[in-house]
Short mmCIF file of C-alpha atoms in Angstrom, two decimals:
data_model
loop_
_atom_site.label_atom_id
_atom_site.label_comp_id
_atom_site.label_asym_id
_atom_site.label_seq_id
_atom_site.Cartn_x
_atom_site.Cartn_y
_atom_site.Cartn_z
CA MET A 1085 44.95 -10.44 -33.39
CA LYS A 1086 41.84 -11.40 -35.32
CA VAL A 1087 42.13 -14.83 -36.88
CA ARG A 1088 40.88 -14.89 -40.46
CA TYR A 1089 40.57 -17.90 -42.76
CA CYS A 1090 41.11 -18.23 -46.48
CA SER A 1091 37.73 -18.36 -48.21
CA LYS A 1092 39.01 -20.91 -50.72
CA CYS A 1093 40.93 -23.32 -48.47
CA VAL A 1094 40.96 -23.48 -44.66
CA LEU A 1095 44.34 -21.96 -43.81
CA PRO A 1096 44.35 -19.18 -41.20
CA ASN A 1097 46.29 -15.93 -41.44
CA THR A 1098 48.29 -17.14 -38.43
CA ARG A 1099 50.13 -19.72 -40.54
CA PRO A 1100 53.83 -18.74 -40.67
CA GLN A 1101 54.99 -17.32 -44.03
CA LEU A 1102 51.47 -17.35 -45.50
CA ILE A 1103 50.68 -14.16 -47.38
CA PHE A 1104 47.05 -13.23 -46.82
CA ASN A 1105 44.92 -10.94 -48.98
CA TYR A 1106 42.44 -9.34 -46.57
CA ASP A 1107 40.44 -7.72 -49.36
CA THR A 1108 39.57 -11.02 -51.02
CA LEU A 1109 40.09 -13.23 -47.94
CA THR A 1110 42.37 -15.54 -49.92
CA CYS A 1111 45.89 -16.85 -49.32
CA ASP A 1112 48.81 -16.92 -51.71
CA ALA A 1113 49.01 -20.73 -51.48
CA CYS A 1114 45.67 -20.85 -53.30
CA SER A 1115 46.91 -18.28 -55.81
CA SER A 1116 50.00 -20.44 -56.43
CA GLY A 1117 47.72 -23.42 -56.99
CA VAL A 1118 45.88 -21.53 -59.71
CA ASN A 1119 49.13 -20.37 -61.31
CA LYS A 1120 50.49 -23.93 -61.40
CA LYS A 1121 47.69 -24.89 -63.77
CA LYS A 1122 48.90 -22.26 -66.24
CA ILE A 1123 52.46 -23.60 -66.41
CA ASP A 1124 53.70 -25.27 -69.59
CA TRP A 1125 54.91 -28.44 -67.87
CA SER A 1126 56.22 -30.03 -71.07
CA LYS A 1127 58.56 -27.05 -71.41
CA ARG A 1128 59.61 -27.42 -67.76
CA ASN A 1129 60.25 -31.14 -68.32
CA GLN A 1130 62.54 -30.28 -71.23
CA LEU A 1131 64.40 -27.79 -69.06
CA PHE A 1132 65.05 -30.58 -66.58
CA LYS A 1133 66.37 -32.82 -69.36
CA ASP A 1134 68.69 -29.99 -70.38
CA LEU A 1135 69.87 -29.69 -66.78
CA VAL A 1136 70.53 -33.43 -66.61
CA LYS A 1137 72.57 -33.25 -69.83
CA GLU A 1138 74.61 -30.36 -68.39
CA VAL A 1139 75.23 -32.18 -65.10
CA LYS A 1140 76.21 -35.47 -66.73
CA SER A 1141 78.68 -33.65 -68.99
CA LYS A 1142 80.72 -32.82 -65.88
CA LYS A 1143 81.51 -36.55 -65.57
CA LYS A 1144 81.52 -36.63 -61.79
CA VAL A 1145 81.40 -39.90 -59.84
CA TYR A 1146 77.93 -38.86 -58.62
CA ASP A 1147 75.75 -36.61 -60.76
CA CYS A 1148 73.63 -35.49 -57.83
CA ILE A 1149 72.77 -35.88 -54.18
CA ILE A 1150 69.22 -36.71 -53.18
CA PRO A 1151 68.27 -36.11 -49.53
CA VAL A 1152 65.99 -39.02 -48.64
CA SER A 1153 63.96 -40.30 -45.71
CA GLY A 1154 62.36 -43.20 -47.53
CA GLY A 1155 59.06 -41.31 -47.68
CA LYS A 1156 56.86 -41.05 -50.75
CA ASP A 1157 58.43 -37.79 -51.95
CA SER A 1158 62.05 -38.88 -51.65
CA THR A 1159 61.16 -42.20 -53.29
CA TRP A 1160 59.60 -40.23 -56.15
CA GLN A 1161 62.70 -38.00 -56.35
CA VAL A 1162 64.93 -41.07 -56.74
CA ILE A 1163 62.65 -42.59 -59.36
CA VAL A 1164 62.69 -39.37 -61.41
CA ALA A 1165 66.48 -39.14 -61.16
CA LEU A 1166 67.01 -42.77 -62.22
CA GLU A 1167 64.51 -42.49 -65.07
CA HIS A 1168 66.54 -39.55 -66.41
CA GLY A 1169 69.80 -41.47 -66.26
CA LEU A 1170 71.33 -39.72 -63.26
CA HIS A 1171 73.72 -41.49 -60.89
CA PRO A 1172 72.68 -40.23 -57.45
CA LEU A 1173 74.15 -40.47 -53.99
CA CYS A 1174 71.28 -40.65 -51.51
CA VAL A 1175 71.79 -39.15 -48.06
CA THR A 1176 69.64 -39.54 -44.96
CA TRP A 1177 69.69 -37.72 -41.65
CA LYS A 1178 68.82 -40.63 -39.37
CA THR A 1179 66.00 -39.61 -37.09
CA PRO A 1180 66.29 -40.94 -33.52
CA ALA A 1181 62.58 -41.68 -33.84
CA ARG A 1182 62.76 -43.86 -36.96
CA ASN A 1183 60.01 -46.48 -36.82
CA GLU A 1184 59.40 -49.84 -38.50
CA ILE A 1185 57.58 -48.55 -41.57
CA GLY A 1186 60.21 -45.84 -42.00
CA THR A 1187 62.96 -48.46 -41.91
CA GLU A 1188 61.11 -50.65 -44.42
CA ASN A 1189 60.46 -47.81 -46.86
CA LEU A 1190 64.04 -46.53 -46.67
CA ARG A 1191 65.31 -50.05 -47.38
CA ASN A 1192 62.95 -50.21 -50.36
CA LEU A 1193 64.27 -46.89 -51.68
CA ILE A 1194 67.87 -48.10 -51.52
CA GLN A 1195 66.88 -51.27 -53.36
CA LEU A 1196 65.81 -49.12 -56.31
CA GLY A 1197 69.53 -49.09 -57.07
CA VAL A 1198 71.37 -46.26 -55.34
CA ASP A 1199 74.38 -45.69 -53.11
CA HIS A 1200 73.27 -44.42 -49.72
CA ILE A 1201 74.64 -42.77 -46.57
CA ASP A 1202 72.64 -43.04 -43.33
CA PHE A 1203 74.03 -40.20 -41.20
CA SER A 1204 73.65 -40.47 -37.42
CA ILE A 1205 74.43 -37.49 -35.19
CA ASN A 1206 75.94 -37.80 -31.71
CA PRO A 1207 72.81 -38.73 -29.69
CA LYS A 1208 73.91 -36.74 -26.64
CA ILE A 1209 74.20 -33.57 -28.71
CA GLU A 1210 71.01 -34.27 -30.61
CA LYS A 1211 68.90 -34.79 -27.48
CA LYS A 1212 70.30 -31.68 -25.83
CA PHE A 1213 69.72 -29.58 -28.96
CA THR A 1214 66.18 -30.95 -29.41
CA LEU A 1215 65.17 -30.07 -25.86
CA LYS A 1216 66.60 -26.56 -26.19
CA THR A 1217 64.61 -25.85 -29.36
CA PHE A 1218 61.45 -27.30 -27.84
CA GLU A 1219 61.79 -25.19 -24.71
CA LYS A 1220 62.41 -21.99 -26.67
CA PHE A 1221 60.12 -22.35 -29.69
CA GLY A 1222 57.94 -25.40 -29.00
CA SER A 1223 59.54 -27.10 -31.99
CA PRO A 1224 61.44 -30.40 -31.58
CA VAL A 1225 62.33 -30.53 -35.29
CA ILE A 1226 64.64 -27.53 -35.63
CA PRO A 1227 67.69 -29.82 -35.29
CA MET A 1228 66.08 -32.22 -37.76
CA HIS A 1229 65.60 -29.58 -40.42
CA MET A 1230 69.00 -27.99 -39.90
CA ALA A 1231 70.67 -31.39 -40.27
CA LEU A 1232 68.66 -32.74 -43.19
CA HIS A 1233 69.54 -29.60 -45.15
CA ALA A 1234 73.13 -29.26 -43.92
CA ILE A 1235 74.39 -32.81 -44.42
CA PRO A 1236 73.64 -33.01 -48.18
CA LEU A 1237 74.96 -29.47 -48.69
CA GLN A 1238 78.19 -30.28 -46.86
CA LEU A 1239 78.75 -33.47 -48.85
CA ALA A 1240 77.93 -31.85 -52.19
CA THR A 1241 80.24 -28.92 -51.49
CA LYS A 1242 83.11 -31.03 -50.17
CA PHE A 1243 83.02 -33.56 -53.02
CA GLU A 1244 81.88 -31.11 -55.73
CA ILE A 1245 78.73 -33.02 -56.58
CA PRO A 1246 77.01 -30.56 -58.93
CA LEU A 1247 73.33 -31.00 -58.08
CA ILE A 1248 71.06 -31.52 -55.08
CA LEU A 1249 67.53 -32.64 -55.87
CA TRP A 1250 64.83 -31.59 -53.41
CA GLY A 1251 61.11 -32.28 -53.77
CA GLU A 1252 58.50 -29.51 -53.57
CA ASN A 1253 59.14 -25.90 -52.66
CA SER A 1254 57.05 -25.20 -49.56
CA ALA A 1255 56.92 -21.51 -50.47
CA ASP A 1256 54.92 -22.55 -53.54
CA GLU A 1257 52.73 -25.17 -51.87
CA TYR A 1258 51.99 -23.47 -48.53
CA GLY A 1259 52.53 -19.78 -49.27
CA GLY A 1260 55.52 -17.46 -49.15
CA GLU A 1261 57.58 -14.71 -50.70
CA ASP A 1262 57.63 -14.61 -54.50
CA ASP A 1263 61.43 -14.38 -54.77
CA LEU A 1264 61.78 -17.64 -52.79
CA LYS A 1265 59.27 -19.60 -54.82
CA GLY A 1266 60.31 -21.61 -57.85
CA LEU A 1267 63.61 -23.27 -58.66
CA SER A 1268 66.41 -22.76 -56.16
CA LEU A 1269 67.08 -23.51 -52.51
CA ASN A 1270 69.52 -20.95 -51.09
CA HIS A 1271 70.57 -19.65 -47.68
CA LYS A 1272 67.76 -17.08 -47.55
CA TRP A 1273 65.24 -19.83 -48.29
CA LEU A 1274 66.68 -21.98 -45.49
CA LEU A 1275 66.29 -19.19 -42.94
CA LYS A 1276 62.75 -18.42 -44.09
CA TYR A 1277 61.31 -21.85 -44.93
CA GLY A 1278 63.76 -24.31 -43.42
CA VAL A 1279 61.57 -24.77 -40.29
CA THR A 1280 64.23 -23.38 -37.96
CA ASN A 1281 62.36 -20.30 -36.68
CA GLY A 1282 64.80 -18.16 -38.63
CA THR A 1283 67.84 -19.51 -36.77
CA SER A 1284 71.05 -21.14 -37.93
CA TYR A 1285 73.51 -23.28 -35.97
CA ALA A 1286 75.36 -20.17 -34.72
CA ASP A 1287 72.30 -19.01 -32.79
CA TRP A 1288 72.47 -22.13 -30.61
CA ILE A 1289 76.12 -22.01 -29.55
CA ASP A 1290 76.37 -21.70 -25.78
CA GLU A 1291 78.20 -23.22 -22.81
CA GLU A 1292 76.55 -26.59 -23.54
CA LEU A 1293 76.75 -26.69 -27.35
CA SER A 1294 79.97 -25.66 -29.08
CA GLU A 1295 80.46 -24.94 -32.77
CA LYS A 1296 82.23 -28.28 -33.08
CA ASP A 1297 79.24 -30.05 -31.46
CA LEU A 1298 76.95 -28.42 -34.01
CA THR A 1299 79.07 -29.26 -37.08
CA PRO A 1300 76.39 -31.50 -38.69
CA TYR A 1301 73.98 -28.57 -38.60
CA ILE A 1302 76.13 -26.02 -40.47
CA TRP A 1303 74.88 -24.94 -43.88
CA PRO A 1304 77.65 -24.08 -46.37
CA SER A 1305 77.16 -20.53 -47.62
CA ASP A 1306 75.85 -19.70 -51.08
CA LYS A 1307 79.39 -18.59 -52.01
CA GLU A 1308 80.88 -21.90 -50.87
CA GLN A 1309 78.32 -23.79 -52.92
CA SER A 1310 78.95 -21.61 -55.96
CA ARG A 1311 82.73 -22.14 -55.73
CA ALA A 1312 82.14 -25.91 -55.63
CA GLY A 1313 79.74 -25.72 -58.58
CA VAL A 1314 76.76 -26.93 -56.54
CA LYS A 1315 73.13 -26.16 -57.40
CA ALA A 1316 70.30 -27.05 -55.01
CA ILE A 1317 66.99 -27.21 -56.88
CA PHE A 1318 63.38 -28.26 -56.37
CA LEU A 1319 62.01 -30.98 -58.65
CA GLY A 1320 58.60 -29.40 -58.06
CA HIS A 1321 59.73 -26.59 -60.37
CA TYR A 1322 60.08 -29.02 -63.27
CA PHE A 1323 57.28 -31.46 -62.50
CA PRO A 1324 53.83 -30.73 -61.01
CA TRP A 1325 54.06 -31.80 -57.36
CA ASP A 1326 50.97 -33.39 -55.85
CA PRO A 1327 51.13 -35.68 -52.78
CA HIS A 1328 48.73 -38.17 -54.34
CA HIS A 1329 50.79 -38.38 -57.52
CA THR A 1330 54.10 -38.87 -55.73
CA PHE A 1331 52.46 -41.52 -53.55
CA GLU A 1332 51.01 -43.43 -56.53
CA VAL A 1333 54.39 -43.39 -58.29
CA ALA A 1334 56.25 -44.46 -55.13
CA LYS A 1335 53.70 -47.20 -54.44
CA LYS A 1336 54.36 -48.77 -57.85
CA PHE A 1337 57.99 -49.10 -56.79
CA GLY A 1338 57.31 -50.71 -53.42
CA PHE A 1339 56.59 -47.82 -51.05
CA LYS A 1340 54.12 -48.75 -48.32
CA SER A 1341 51.63 -46.44 -46.64
CA ALA A 1342 50.33 -46.72 -43.09
CA LYS A 1343 46.99 -48.28 -42.15
CA LYS A 1344 45.80 -44.92 -40.83
CA ALA A 1345 47.09 -41.36 -40.79
CA LYS A 1346 49.75 -40.81 -38.15
CA THR A 1347 49.29 -37.06 -38.12
CA GLY A 1348 47.10 -35.00 -40.40
CA TYR A 1349 44.97 -36.45 -43.20
CA TYR A 1350 47.27 -38.63 -45.31
CA THR A 1351 48.11 -42.28 -44.62
CA PHE A 1352 51.20 -41.93 -46.79
CA ALA A 1353 52.90 -38.84 -45.31
CA ASP A 1354 54.69 -38.08 -42.02
CA ILE A 1355 54.71 -41.80 -41.21
CA ASP A 1356 58.40 -42.67 -40.86
CA ASP A 1357 59.03 -40.89 -37.55
CA ALA A 1358 57.59 -42.19 -34.27
CA PHE A 1359 57.10 -38.91 -32.41
CA LEU A 1360 59.12 -35.83 -33.45
CA ILE A 1361 57.02 -34.83 -36.47
CA THR A 1362 53.77 -35.48 -34.62
CA ILE A 1363 54.73 -33.23 -31.70
CA HIS A 1364 55.89 -30.54 -34.13
CA HIS A 1365 52.58 -30.47 -35.99
CA TRP A 1366 50.47 -30.69 -32.83
CA MET A 1367 52.26 -27.69 -31.31
CA LYS A 1368 50.93 -25.57 -34.18
CA TRP A 1369 47.58 -25.72 -32.39
CA TYR A 1370 48.93 -23.77 -29.43
CA LYS A 1371 51.10 -21.43 -31.46
CA PHE A 1372 48.95 -20.76 -34.53
CA GLY A 1373 45.49 -22.30 -33.99
CA PHE A 1374 45.67 -25.04 -36.63
CA THR A 1375 47.28 -28.46 -37.11
CA ARG A 1376 48.72 -30.61 -39.91
CA ILE A 1377 45.34 -31.71 -41.18
CA TRP A 1378 44.51 -28.11 -42.14
CA ASP A 1379 47.54 -28.03 -44.47
CA ASN A 1380 46.71 -31.43 -45.95
CA LEU A 1381 43.05 -30.64 -46.53
CA SER A 1382 43.88 -27.28 -48.10
CA ILE A 1383 46.00 -29.13 -50.68
CA GLU A 1384 43.04 -31.47 -51.29
CA ILE A 1385 40.75 -28.47 -51.84
CA ARG A 1386 43.16 -26.89 -54.34
CA ASN A 1387 43.33 -30.16 -56.25
CA LYS A 1388 39.50 -30.32 -56.25
CA ARG A 1389 39.36 -33.68 -54.50
CA ILE A 1390 37.20 -32.28 -51.69
CA THR A 1391 35.18 -29.13 -51.09
CA ARG A 1392 35.91 -26.55 -48.42
CA ASP A 1393 32.76 -27.61 -46.53
CA GLU A 1394 33.90 -31.23 -46.58
CA ALA A 1395 37.29 -30.19 -45.24
CA ILE A 1396 35.70 -28.25 -42.38
CA SER A 1397 33.53 -31.27 -41.51
CA LYS A 1398 36.62 -33.47 -41.48
CA ILE A 1399 38.49 -31.09 -39.16
CA LYS A 1400 35.51 -31.04 -36.81
CA SER A 1401 35.26 -34.84 -36.75
CA VAL A 1402 38.98 -35.27 -36.02
CA GLY A 1403 39.17 -32.61 -33.32
CA GLU A 1404 42.38 -31.52 -31.63
CA GLU A 1405 44.27 -34.78 -32.42
CA PHE A 1406 45.81 -35.10 -28.95
CA PRO A 1407 48.91 -37.33 -29.47
CA LYS A 1408 49.13 -39.00 -26.06
CA ALA A 1409 51.47 -41.84 -27.07
CA GLU A 1410 53.84 -39.55 -28.98
CA ILE A 1411 54.02 -37.10 -26.06
CA SER A 1412 55.08 -39.97 -23.81
CA LEU A 1413 57.75 -41.11 -26.28
CA PHE A 1414 59.08 -37.59 -26.71
CA CYS A 1415 59.33 -37.01 -22.96
CA LYS A 1416 61.28 -40.23 -22.57
CA TYR A 1417 63.58 -39.24 -25.42
CA VAL A 1418 64.55 -35.82 -24.03
CA ASN A 1419 64.28 -37.03 -20.41
CA ILE A 1420 61.63 -34.68 -19.05
CA SER A 1421 58.42 -35.35 -17.13
CA GLU A 1422 55.06 -34.95 -18.82
CA SER A 1423 54.23 -32.19 -16.34
CA ARG A 1424 57.33 -30.33 -17.54
CA PHE A 1425 56.25 -30.96 -21.13
CA PHE A 1426 52.86 -29.32 -20.58
CA GLU A 1427 54.46 -26.49 -18.65
CA ILE A 1428 56.49 -25.71 -21.77
CA VAL A 1429 53.46 -26.14 -24.02
CA ASN A 1430 51.29 -23.77 -22.01
CA SER A 1431 54.06 -21.18 -21.77
CA LEU A 1432 54.12 -21.06 -25.59
CA ARG A 1433 50.38 -20.68 -26.10
CA ASN A 1434 49.83 -17.71 -28.41
CA LYS A 1435 47.90 -15.25 -26.24
CA SER A 1436 47.25 -12.97 -29.22
CA ILE A 1437 44.77 -15.53 -30.59
CA TRP A 1438 43.83 -17.59 -27.51
CA GLU A 1439 41.69 -16.30 -24.64
CA THR A 1440 39.74 -17.81 -21.74
CA ASN A 1441 35.98 -17.75 -21.40
CA ASP A 1442 33.91 -17.30 -18.22
CA GLN A 1443 34.62 -20.91 -17.25
CA GLY A 1444 38.34 -20.44 -17.66
CA ILE A 1445 38.48 -22.58 -20.81
CA TRP A 1446 40.90 -21.55 -23.53
CA HIS A 1447 39.39 -20.89 -26.94
CA ILE A 1448 40.06 -18.99 -30.16
CA LYS A 1449 37.68 -16.15 -30.82
CA ASP A 1450 36.02 -16.18 -34.26
CA PHE A 1451 37.21 -19.75 -34.84
CA LEU A 1452 36.42 -21.34 -38.19
CA ILE A 1453 34.07 -23.90 -36.61
CA LYS A 1454 31.45 -22.23 -34.44
CA ASP A 1455 30.41 -25.27 -32.37
CA TRP A 1456 33.94 -26.55 -31.73
CA LYS A 1457 34.33 -28.46 -28.48
CA TRP A 1458 37.01 -26.60 -26.50
CA VAL A 1459 38.85 -28.63 -23.87
#
């Protein structure tokens, strides 16, 4: 496979779900960025106000559920909901890797004035599930994403809470199918963009994990949600989502960023988890030939805060971002040796884009940066 790069941002055609135009050498994430500027956002804002009026007329105990981590986006989601007079129930899947700044920011979010559920999953099941997904797909966050989507959906469906407020639609921001961009989060979207490698809980049932073990990971069907009167929507459809904007809003209400970026480019994103997210993003290097910083910098290019050349220089200066400390923490968590970790990593290297040179060093042919230091 020949790796090609968007001529406007820096995303490669290897990025999952990205739709690439080989005639113009552009990606659909950049096209979406252009289209966002043409949207009548005042009209979209009014549509959200109409939705709020409709939801509040149902006179439920809770108007909506907001899935939260305490991060900048979920803090922004809560602020928007409260400013529009909604009475939300906030729900968190409690990461086993929650760190100090994550704890502090989640506490700050709750203090904004919301009821909150911090949902912990059986740690024995969670560890076992995490290791299985890492061994098969090189992704330790499949259980995370199944749970953080399933728990709010289960609660909303069971208690007939009419609305679930998510942040941005990744199909819009990072590329994807047109029919899954926009307003609604449904079962098809979860399978395609829910970061589960197209699997659901049922695909992981075996002699070690039963359906009952995997209960927190089960997504109610679209029909079940419809019968309960539940809508799951993206706030990014009604308000222009930009990571800098959500950060600035959240910061005014007490959200704290990190002193330096934990993974990628931003000091205010992916900072509440000690190791799972970092390993997930680093594994993209082996599987797809890019890392989190490429996504972040592509957003910066689309928002005209940096040029493409500046983004390339930044990628070169950062390098591979080898997360030594996080690898150690992850290995301790799932109880494997670091040699076993790298055995799994190397088994998942994408041989369709990686090859060895005369010295036996792995590299990506036609890489974006010609003088990259391969190690």
